[in-house]
mmCIF file of C-alpha atoms and ligand atoms in Angstrom:
data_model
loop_
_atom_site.group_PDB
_atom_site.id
_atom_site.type_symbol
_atom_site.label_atom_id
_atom_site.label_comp_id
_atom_site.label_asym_id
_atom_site.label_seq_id
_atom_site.Cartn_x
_atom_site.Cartn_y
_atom_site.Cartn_z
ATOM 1 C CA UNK A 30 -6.037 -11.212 -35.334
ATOM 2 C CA UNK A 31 -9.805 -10.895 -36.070
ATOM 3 C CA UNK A 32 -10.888 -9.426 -33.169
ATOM 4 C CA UNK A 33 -13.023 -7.032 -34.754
ATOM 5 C CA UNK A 34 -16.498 -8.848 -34.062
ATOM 6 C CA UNK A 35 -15.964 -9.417 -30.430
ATOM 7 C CA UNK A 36 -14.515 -5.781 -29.411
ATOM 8 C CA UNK A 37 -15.004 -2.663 -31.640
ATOM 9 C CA UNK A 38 -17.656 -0.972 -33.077
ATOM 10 C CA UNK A 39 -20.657 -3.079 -32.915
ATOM 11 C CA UNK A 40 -20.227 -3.839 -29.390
ATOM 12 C CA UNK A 41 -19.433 -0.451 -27.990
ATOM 13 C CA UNK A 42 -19.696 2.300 -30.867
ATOM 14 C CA UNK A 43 -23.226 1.822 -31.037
ATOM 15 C CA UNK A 44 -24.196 2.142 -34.352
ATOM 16 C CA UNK A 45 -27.446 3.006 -35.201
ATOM 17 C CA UNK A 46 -28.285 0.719 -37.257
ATOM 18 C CA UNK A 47 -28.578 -1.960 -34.235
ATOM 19 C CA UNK A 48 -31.208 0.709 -32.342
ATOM 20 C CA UNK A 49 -33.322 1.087 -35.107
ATOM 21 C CA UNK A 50 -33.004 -2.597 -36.071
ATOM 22 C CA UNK A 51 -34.288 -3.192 -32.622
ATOM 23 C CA UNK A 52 -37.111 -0.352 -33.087
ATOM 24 C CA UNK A 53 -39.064 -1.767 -36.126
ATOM 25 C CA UNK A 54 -38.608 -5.409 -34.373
ATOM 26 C CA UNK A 55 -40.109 -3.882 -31.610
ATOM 27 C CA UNK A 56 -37.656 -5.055 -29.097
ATOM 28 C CA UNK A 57 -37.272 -1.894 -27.593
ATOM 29 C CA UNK A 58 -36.601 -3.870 -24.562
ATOM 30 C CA UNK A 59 -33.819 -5.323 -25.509
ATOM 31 C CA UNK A 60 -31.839 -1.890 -26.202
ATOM 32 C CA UNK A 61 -32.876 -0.867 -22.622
ATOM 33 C CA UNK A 62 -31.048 -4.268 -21.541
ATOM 34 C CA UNK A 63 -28.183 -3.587 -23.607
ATOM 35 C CA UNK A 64 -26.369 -1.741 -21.523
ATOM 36 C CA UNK A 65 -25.655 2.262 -20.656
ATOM 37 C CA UNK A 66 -23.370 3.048 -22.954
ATOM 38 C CA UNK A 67 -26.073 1.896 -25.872
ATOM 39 C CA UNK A 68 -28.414 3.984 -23.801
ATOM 40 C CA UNK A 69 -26.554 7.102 -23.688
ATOM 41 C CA UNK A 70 -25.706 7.066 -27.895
ATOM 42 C CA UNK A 71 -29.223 6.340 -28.592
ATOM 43 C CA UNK A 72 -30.324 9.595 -26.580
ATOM 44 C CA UNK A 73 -27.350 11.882 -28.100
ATOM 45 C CA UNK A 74 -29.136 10.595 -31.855
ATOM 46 C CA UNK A 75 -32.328 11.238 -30.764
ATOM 47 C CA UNK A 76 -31.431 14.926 -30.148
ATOM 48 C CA UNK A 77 -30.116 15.011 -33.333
ATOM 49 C CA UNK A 78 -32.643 12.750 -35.593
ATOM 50 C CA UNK A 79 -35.925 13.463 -34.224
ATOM 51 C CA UNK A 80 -37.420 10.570 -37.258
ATOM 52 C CA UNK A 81 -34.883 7.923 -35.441
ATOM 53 C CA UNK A 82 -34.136 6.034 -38.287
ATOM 54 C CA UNK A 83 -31.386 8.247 -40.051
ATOM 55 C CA UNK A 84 -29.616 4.584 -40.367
ATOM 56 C CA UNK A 85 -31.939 3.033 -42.828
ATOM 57 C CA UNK A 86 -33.741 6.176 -44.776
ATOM 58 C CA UNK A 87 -33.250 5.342 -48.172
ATOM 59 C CA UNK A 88 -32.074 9.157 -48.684
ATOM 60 C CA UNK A 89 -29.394 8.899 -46.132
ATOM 61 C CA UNK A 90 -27.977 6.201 -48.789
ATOM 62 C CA UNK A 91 -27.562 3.426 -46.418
ATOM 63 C CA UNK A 92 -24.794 5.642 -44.091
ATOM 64 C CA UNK A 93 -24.828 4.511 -40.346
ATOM 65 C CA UNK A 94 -24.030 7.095 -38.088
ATOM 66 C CA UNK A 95 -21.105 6.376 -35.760
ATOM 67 C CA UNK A 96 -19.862 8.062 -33.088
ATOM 68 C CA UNK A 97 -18.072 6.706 -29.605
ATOM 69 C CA UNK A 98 -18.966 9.190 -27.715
ATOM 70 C CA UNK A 99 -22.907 9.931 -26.826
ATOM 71 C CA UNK A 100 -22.845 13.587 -27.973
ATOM 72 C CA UNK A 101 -20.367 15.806 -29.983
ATOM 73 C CA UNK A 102 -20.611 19.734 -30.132
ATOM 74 C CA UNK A 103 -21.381 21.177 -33.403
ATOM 75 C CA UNK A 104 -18.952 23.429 -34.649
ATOM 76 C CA UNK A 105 -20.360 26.332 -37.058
ATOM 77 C CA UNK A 106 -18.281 27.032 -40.398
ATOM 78 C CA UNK A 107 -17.264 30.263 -38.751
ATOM 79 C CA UNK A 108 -15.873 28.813 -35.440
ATOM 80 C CA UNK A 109 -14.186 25.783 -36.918
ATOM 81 C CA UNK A 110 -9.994 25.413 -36.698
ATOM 82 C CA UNK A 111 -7.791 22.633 -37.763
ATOM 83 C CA UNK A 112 -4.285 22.937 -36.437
ATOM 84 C CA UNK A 113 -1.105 21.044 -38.226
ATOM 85 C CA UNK A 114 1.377 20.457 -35.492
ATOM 86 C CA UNK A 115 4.377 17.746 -34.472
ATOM 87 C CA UNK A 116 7.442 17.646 -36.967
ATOM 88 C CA UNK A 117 6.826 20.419 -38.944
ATOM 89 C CA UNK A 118 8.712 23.418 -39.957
ATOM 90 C CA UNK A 119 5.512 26.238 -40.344
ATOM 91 C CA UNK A 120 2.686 24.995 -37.583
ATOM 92 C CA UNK A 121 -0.406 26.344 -38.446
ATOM 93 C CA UNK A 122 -3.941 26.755 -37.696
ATOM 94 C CA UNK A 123 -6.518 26.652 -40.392
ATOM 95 C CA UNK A 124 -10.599 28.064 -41.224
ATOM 96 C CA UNK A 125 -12.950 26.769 -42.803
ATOM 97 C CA UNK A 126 -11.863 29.972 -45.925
ATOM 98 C CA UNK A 127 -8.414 29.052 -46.022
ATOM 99 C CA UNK A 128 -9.069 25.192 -46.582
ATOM 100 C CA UNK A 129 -11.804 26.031 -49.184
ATOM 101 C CA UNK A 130 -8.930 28.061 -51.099
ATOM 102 C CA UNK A 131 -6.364 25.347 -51.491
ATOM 103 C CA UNK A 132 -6.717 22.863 -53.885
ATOM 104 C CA UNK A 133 -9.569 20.335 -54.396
ATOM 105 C CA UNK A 134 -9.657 16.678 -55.207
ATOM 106 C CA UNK A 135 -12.857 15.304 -55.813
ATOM 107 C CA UNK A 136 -12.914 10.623 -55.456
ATOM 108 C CA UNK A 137 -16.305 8.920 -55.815
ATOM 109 C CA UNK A 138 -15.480 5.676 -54.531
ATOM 110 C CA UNK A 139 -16.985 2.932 -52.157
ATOM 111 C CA UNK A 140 -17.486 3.428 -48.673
ATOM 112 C CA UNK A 141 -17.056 0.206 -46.990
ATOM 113 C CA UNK A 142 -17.293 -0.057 -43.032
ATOM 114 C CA UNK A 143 -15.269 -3.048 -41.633
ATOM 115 C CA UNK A 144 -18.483 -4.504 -39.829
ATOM 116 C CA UNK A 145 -19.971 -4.912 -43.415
ATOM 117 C CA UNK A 146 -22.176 -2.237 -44.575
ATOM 118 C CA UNK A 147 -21.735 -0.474 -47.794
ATOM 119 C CA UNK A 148 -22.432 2.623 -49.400
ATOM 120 C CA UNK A 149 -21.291 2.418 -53.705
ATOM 121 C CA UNK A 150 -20.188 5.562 -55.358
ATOM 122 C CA UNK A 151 -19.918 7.991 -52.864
ATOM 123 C CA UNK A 152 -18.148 11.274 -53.918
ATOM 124 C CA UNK A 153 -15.652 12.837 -50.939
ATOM 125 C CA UNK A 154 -14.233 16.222 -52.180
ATOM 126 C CA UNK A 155 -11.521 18.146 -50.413
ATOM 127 C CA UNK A 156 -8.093 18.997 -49.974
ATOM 128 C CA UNK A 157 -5.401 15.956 -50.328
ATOM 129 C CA UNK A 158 -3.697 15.799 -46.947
ATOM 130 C CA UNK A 159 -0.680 15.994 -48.716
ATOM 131 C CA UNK A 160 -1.314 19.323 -49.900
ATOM 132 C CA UNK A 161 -1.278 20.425 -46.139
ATOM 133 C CA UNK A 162 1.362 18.211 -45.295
ATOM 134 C CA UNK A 163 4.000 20.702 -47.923
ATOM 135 C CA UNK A 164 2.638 23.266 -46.795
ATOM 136 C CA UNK A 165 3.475 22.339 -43.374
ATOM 137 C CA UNK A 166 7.121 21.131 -44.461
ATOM 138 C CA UNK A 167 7.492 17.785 -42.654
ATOM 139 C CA UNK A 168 10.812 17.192 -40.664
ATOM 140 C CA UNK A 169 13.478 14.474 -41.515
ATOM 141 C CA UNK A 170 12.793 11.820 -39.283
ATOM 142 C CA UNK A 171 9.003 12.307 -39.325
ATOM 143 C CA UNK A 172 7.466 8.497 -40.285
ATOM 144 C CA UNK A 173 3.692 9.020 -39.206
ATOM 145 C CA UNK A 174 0.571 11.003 -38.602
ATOM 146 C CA UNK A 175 -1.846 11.245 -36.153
ATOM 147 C CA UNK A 176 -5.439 12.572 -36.352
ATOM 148 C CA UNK A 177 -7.460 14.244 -33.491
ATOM 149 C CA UNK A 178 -10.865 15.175 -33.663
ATOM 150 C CA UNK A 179 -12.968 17.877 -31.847
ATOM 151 C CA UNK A 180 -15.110 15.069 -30.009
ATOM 152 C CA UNK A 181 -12.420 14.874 -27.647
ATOM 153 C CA UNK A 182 -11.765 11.144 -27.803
ATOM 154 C CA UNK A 183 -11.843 9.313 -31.319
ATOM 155 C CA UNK A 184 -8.058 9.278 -32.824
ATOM 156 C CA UNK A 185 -6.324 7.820 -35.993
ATOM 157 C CA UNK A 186 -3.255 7.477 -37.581
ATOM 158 C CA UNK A 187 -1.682 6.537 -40.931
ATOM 159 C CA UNK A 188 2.128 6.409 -41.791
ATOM 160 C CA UNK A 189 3.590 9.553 -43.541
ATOM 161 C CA UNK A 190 3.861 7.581 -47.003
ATOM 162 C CA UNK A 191 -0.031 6.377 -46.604
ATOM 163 C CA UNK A 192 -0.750 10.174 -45.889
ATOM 164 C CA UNK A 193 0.379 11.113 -49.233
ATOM 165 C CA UNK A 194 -1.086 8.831 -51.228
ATOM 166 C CA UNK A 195 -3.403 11.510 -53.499
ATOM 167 C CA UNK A 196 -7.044 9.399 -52.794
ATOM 168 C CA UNK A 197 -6.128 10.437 -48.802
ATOM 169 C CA UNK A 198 -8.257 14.205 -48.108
ATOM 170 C CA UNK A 199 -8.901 16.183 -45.620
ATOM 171 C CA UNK A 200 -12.747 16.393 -46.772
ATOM 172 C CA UNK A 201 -14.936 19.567 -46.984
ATOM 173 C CA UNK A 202 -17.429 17.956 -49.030
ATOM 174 C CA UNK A 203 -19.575 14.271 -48.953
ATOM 175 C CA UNK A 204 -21.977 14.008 -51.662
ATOM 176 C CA UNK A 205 -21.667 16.573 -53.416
ATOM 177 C CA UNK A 206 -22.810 19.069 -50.173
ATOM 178 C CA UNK A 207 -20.659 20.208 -47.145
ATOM 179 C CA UNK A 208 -20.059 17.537 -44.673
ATOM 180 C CA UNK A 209 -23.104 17.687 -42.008
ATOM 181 C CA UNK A 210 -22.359 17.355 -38.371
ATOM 182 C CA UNK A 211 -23.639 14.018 -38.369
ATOM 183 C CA UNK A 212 -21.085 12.792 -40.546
ATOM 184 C CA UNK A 213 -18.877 14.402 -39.184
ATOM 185 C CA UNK A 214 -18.846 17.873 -40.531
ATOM 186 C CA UNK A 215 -17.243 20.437 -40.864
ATOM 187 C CA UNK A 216 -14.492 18.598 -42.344
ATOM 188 C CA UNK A 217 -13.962 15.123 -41.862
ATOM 189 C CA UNK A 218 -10.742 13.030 -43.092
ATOM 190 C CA UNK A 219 -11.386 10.508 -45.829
ATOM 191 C CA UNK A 220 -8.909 7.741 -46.494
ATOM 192 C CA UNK A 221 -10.647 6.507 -49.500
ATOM 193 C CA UNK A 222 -8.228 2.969 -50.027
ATOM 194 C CA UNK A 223 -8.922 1.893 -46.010
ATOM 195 C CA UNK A 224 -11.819 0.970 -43.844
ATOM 196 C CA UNK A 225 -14.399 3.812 -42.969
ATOM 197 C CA UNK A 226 -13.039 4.034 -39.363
ATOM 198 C CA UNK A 227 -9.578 5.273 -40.940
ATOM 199 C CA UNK A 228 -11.854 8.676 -41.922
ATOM 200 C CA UNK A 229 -12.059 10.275 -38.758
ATOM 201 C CA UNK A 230 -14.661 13.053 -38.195
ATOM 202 C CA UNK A 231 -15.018 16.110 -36.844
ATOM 203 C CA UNK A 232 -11.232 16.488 -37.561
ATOM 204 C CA UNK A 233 -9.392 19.454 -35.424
ATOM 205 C CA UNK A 234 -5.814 18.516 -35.684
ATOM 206 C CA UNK A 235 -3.419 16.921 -38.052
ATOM 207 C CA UNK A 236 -0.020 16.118 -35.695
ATOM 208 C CA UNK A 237 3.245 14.708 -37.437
ATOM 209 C CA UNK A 238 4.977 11.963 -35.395
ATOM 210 C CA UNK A 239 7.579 9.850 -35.451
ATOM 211 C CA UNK A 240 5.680 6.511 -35.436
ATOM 212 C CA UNK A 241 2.380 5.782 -35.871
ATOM 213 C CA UNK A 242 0.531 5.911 -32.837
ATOM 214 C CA UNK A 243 -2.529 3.862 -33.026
ATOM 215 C CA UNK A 244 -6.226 5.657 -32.958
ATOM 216 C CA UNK A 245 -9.047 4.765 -31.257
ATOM 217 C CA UNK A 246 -10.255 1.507 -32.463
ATOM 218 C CA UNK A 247 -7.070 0.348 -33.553
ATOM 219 C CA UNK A 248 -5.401 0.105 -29.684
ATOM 220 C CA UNK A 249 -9.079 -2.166 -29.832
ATOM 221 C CA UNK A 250 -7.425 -5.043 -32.234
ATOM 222 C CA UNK A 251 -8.130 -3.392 -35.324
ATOM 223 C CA UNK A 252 -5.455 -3.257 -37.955
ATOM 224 C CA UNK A 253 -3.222 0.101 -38.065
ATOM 225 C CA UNK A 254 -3.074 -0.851 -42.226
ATOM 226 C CA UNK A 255 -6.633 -0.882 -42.772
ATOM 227 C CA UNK A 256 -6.593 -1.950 -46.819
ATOM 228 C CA UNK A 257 -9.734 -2.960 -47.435
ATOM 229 C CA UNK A 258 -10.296 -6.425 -48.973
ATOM 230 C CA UNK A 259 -6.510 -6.951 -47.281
ATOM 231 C CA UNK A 260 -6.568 -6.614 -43.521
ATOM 232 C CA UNK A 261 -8.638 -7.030 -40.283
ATOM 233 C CA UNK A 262 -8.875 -10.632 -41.109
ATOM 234 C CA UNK A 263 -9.734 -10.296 -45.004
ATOM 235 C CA UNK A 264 -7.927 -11.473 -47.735
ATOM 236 C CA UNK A 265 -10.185 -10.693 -50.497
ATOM 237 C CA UNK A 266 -8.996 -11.064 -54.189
ATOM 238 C CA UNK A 267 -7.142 -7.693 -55.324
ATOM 239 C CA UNK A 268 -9.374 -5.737 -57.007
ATOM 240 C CA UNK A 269 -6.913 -3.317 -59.239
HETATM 241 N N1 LIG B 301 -14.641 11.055 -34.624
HETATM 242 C C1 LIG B 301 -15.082 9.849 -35.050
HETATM 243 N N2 LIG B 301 -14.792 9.464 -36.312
HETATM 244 C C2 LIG B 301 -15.221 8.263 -36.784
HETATM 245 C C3 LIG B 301 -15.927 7.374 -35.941
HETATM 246 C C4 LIG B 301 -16.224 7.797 -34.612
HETATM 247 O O1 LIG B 301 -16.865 7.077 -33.815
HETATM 248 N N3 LIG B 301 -15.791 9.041 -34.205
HETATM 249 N N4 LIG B 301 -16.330 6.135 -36.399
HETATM 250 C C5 LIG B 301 -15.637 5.618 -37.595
HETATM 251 C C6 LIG B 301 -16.354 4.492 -38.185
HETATM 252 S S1 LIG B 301 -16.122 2.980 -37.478
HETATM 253 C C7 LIG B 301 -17.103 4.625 -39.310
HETATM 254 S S2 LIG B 301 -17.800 3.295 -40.084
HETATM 255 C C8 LIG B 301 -17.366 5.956 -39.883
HETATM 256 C C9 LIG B 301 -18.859 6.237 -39.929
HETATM 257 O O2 LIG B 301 -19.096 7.463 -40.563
HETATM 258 P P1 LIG B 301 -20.584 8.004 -40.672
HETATM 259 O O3 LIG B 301 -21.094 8.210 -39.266
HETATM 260 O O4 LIG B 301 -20.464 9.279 -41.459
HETATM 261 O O5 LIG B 301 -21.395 6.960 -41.428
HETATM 262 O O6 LIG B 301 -16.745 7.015 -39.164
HETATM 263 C C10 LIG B 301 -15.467 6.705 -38.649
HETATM 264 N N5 LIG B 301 -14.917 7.912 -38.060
HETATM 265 MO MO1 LIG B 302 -16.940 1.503 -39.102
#
């Protein structure tokens, strides 16, 4: 179904895009009508974007930051852990050091959110997830994965044979510079083939399943395959 315009992102994620839209229309008004949960994002942002318009600054490349919750804790370099848990034969618990050490993949593709905006040529570099995923030696019966992040509520999920598809990382890097907290930093996953909202930030654990388990927006109405061009209600021409 395409329910993505009447639940999801735009009306609850608050992007901020729709703040600063508001801002230079000066409706200001109208954000203060829109609701608390609008209210609360736009004052987590505006401790961490004094200028207020990080949405639209030309150097911030057209990204809109996301986030469903109002504020997320940075985590340093030095304190940040991502475990690899579920069906695995060799759990383990990862720095920042050990993930720099494993082997890179650098994609510069499109980033295309599924509520429209887009963001050409954007290099990602980090480790493929299914780097990680041999290392942790999945179990027979193992079909999914499922991604938790260290704001304590935003979840995804992709099935084992989408998690090894080589343009799928667990990223270090966005732009050629380590991931900032904004976007999610330190590490961030980036599932270069599928909607922006399959690249979960602030990633802190990386849990084999049985089944997929759907994430955050997807127990919403968005799709679980999240092709883009080929699902949440597009059926754009294949591009190759
Ligand atoms: N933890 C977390 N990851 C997330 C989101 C979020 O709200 N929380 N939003 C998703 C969506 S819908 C998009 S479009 C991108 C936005 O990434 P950006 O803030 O770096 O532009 O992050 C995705 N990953
Ligand atoms: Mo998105």
């Amino acid at each position: 179904m395409g329910g993505v315009d009447r639940t999801g992102e735009e009306g609850r994620g608050a992007p901020v895009g729709r703040r600063v839209v508001l801002g230079l229309l000066g409706l200001g008004a109208v954000g203060v009508a829109a609701g608390p949960y609008l209210q609360r994002a736009e004052s987590g942002l505006a401790e961490r974007d004094p200028s207020g318009l990080s949405g639209l600054l030309p150097g911030n490349n057209g990204f809109r930051y996301y986030s469903v919750v109002s504020s997320v804790p940075e985590r340093s370099a030095a304190d940040y852990t991502l475990s690899v848990d579920g069906m695995v034969e060799r759990p383990a618990t990862f720095r920042l050091p050990d993930l720099r050490a494993m082997p890179q993949r650098r994609l510069v593709r499109d980033v295309q959110c599924v509520t429209g905006w887009r963001v050409p040529d954007t290099p990602f570099e980090g480790v493929p997830l299914a780097h990680l995923l041999d290392a942790a030696g999945v179990r027979p019966g193992a079909g999914a994965v499922r991604f938790s992040c260290f704001d304590g509520a935003y979840t995804e999920s992709l099935t084992l044979a989408q998690a090894r598809r080589d343009d799928v990382l667990v990223a270090l890097r966005m732009r050629d510079n380590p991931i900032s907290h904004t976007h999610g930093g330190p590490v961030r996953l980036y599932v270069a083939p599928m909607y922006f909202y399959k690249s979960a930030k602030w990633l802190s654990g990386i849990t084999v399943t049985g089944s997929v388990e759907p994430g955050y927006w997807e127990r919403d109405g968005y799709d679980v395959d999240a092709w883009v061009g080929r699902s949440n209600g597009r059926d754009d021409a294949p591009t190759g």
